[in-house]
C-alpha positions as a printed Julia matrix, in Angstrom:
96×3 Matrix{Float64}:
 49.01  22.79  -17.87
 51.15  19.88  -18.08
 50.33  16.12  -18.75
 50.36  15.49  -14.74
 47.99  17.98  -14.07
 45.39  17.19  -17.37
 45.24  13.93  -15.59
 44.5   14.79  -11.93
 41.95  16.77  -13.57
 40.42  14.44  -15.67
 40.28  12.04  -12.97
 38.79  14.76  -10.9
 35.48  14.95  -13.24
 35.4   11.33  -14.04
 35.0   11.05   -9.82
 32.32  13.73  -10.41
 29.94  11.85  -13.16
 30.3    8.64  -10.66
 29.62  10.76   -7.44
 26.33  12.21   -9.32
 25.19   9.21  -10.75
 25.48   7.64   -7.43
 28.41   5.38   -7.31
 30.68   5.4    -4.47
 33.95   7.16   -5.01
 37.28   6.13   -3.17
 38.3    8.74   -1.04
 35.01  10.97   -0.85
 33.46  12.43    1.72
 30.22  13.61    2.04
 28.52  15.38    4.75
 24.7   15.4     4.88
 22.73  17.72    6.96
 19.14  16.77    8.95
 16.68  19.34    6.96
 14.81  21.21    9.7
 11.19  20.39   10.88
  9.96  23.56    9.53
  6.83  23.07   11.18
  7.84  22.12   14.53
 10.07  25.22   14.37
  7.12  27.64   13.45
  4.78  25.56   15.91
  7.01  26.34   18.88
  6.6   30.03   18.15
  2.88  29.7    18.16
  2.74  31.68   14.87
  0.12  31.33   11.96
  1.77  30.37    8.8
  0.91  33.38    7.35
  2.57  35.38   10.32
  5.78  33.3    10.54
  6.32  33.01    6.52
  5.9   36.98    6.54
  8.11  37.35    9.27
 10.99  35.05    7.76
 10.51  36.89    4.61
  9.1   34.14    2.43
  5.38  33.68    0.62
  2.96  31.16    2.81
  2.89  29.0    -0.33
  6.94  28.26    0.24
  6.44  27.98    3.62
  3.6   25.31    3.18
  6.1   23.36    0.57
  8.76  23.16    3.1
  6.53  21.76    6.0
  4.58  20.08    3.37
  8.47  18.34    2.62
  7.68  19.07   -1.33
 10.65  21.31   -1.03
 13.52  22.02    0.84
 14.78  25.33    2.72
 18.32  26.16    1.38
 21.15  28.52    2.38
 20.23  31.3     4.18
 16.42  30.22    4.9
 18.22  26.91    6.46
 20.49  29.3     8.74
 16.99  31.55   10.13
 15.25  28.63   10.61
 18.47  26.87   12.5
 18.46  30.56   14.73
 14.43  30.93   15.09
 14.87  26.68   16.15
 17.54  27.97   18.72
 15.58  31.26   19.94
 11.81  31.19   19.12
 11.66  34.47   20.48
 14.04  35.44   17.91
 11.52  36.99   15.43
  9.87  39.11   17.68
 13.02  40.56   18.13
 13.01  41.32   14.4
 10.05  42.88   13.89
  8.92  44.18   17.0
């Protein structure tokens, strides 16, 4: 590694610490994404909380966090939530 490289990189981490301790950084971009109304979402499929958490694969106790807003949905959770948002009918599909 050579001495112009060490300092893009050191810059690179120092823009880090500042970015997670909440200071603006020149030149950063960051994209935020709306969490889903997890309840809405189950609500339009007129499922119990039971059904719908067994039916997305999660326990009713996560499910109750995320409508409850105590936690958030991440990864692939967010995606079947963004598909069962699009297609209600989606999970009878599933498990039919």
């Amino acid at each position: 590694m050579n001495d112009n490289q060490f300092d893009e990189l050191l810059d690179s981490v120092r823009d880090m610490g500042c970015h997670m301790r909440g200071e603006k950084v020149a030149g950063l971009r960051v994209l935020e994404f709306p969490d889903p109304d997890v309840k809405a979402i189950r609500e339009r499929t007129g499922l119990s909380q039971s059904r719908f958490a067994y039916l997305i694969g999660v326990k009713p106790k996560t499910l109750q966090n995320w409508e409850q807003h105590r936690v958030r949905p991440a990864g692939p959770a967010r995606a079947l939530l963004k598909i069962v948002e699009a297609n209600p009918d989606a999970l009878s599909a599933i498990h039919a």
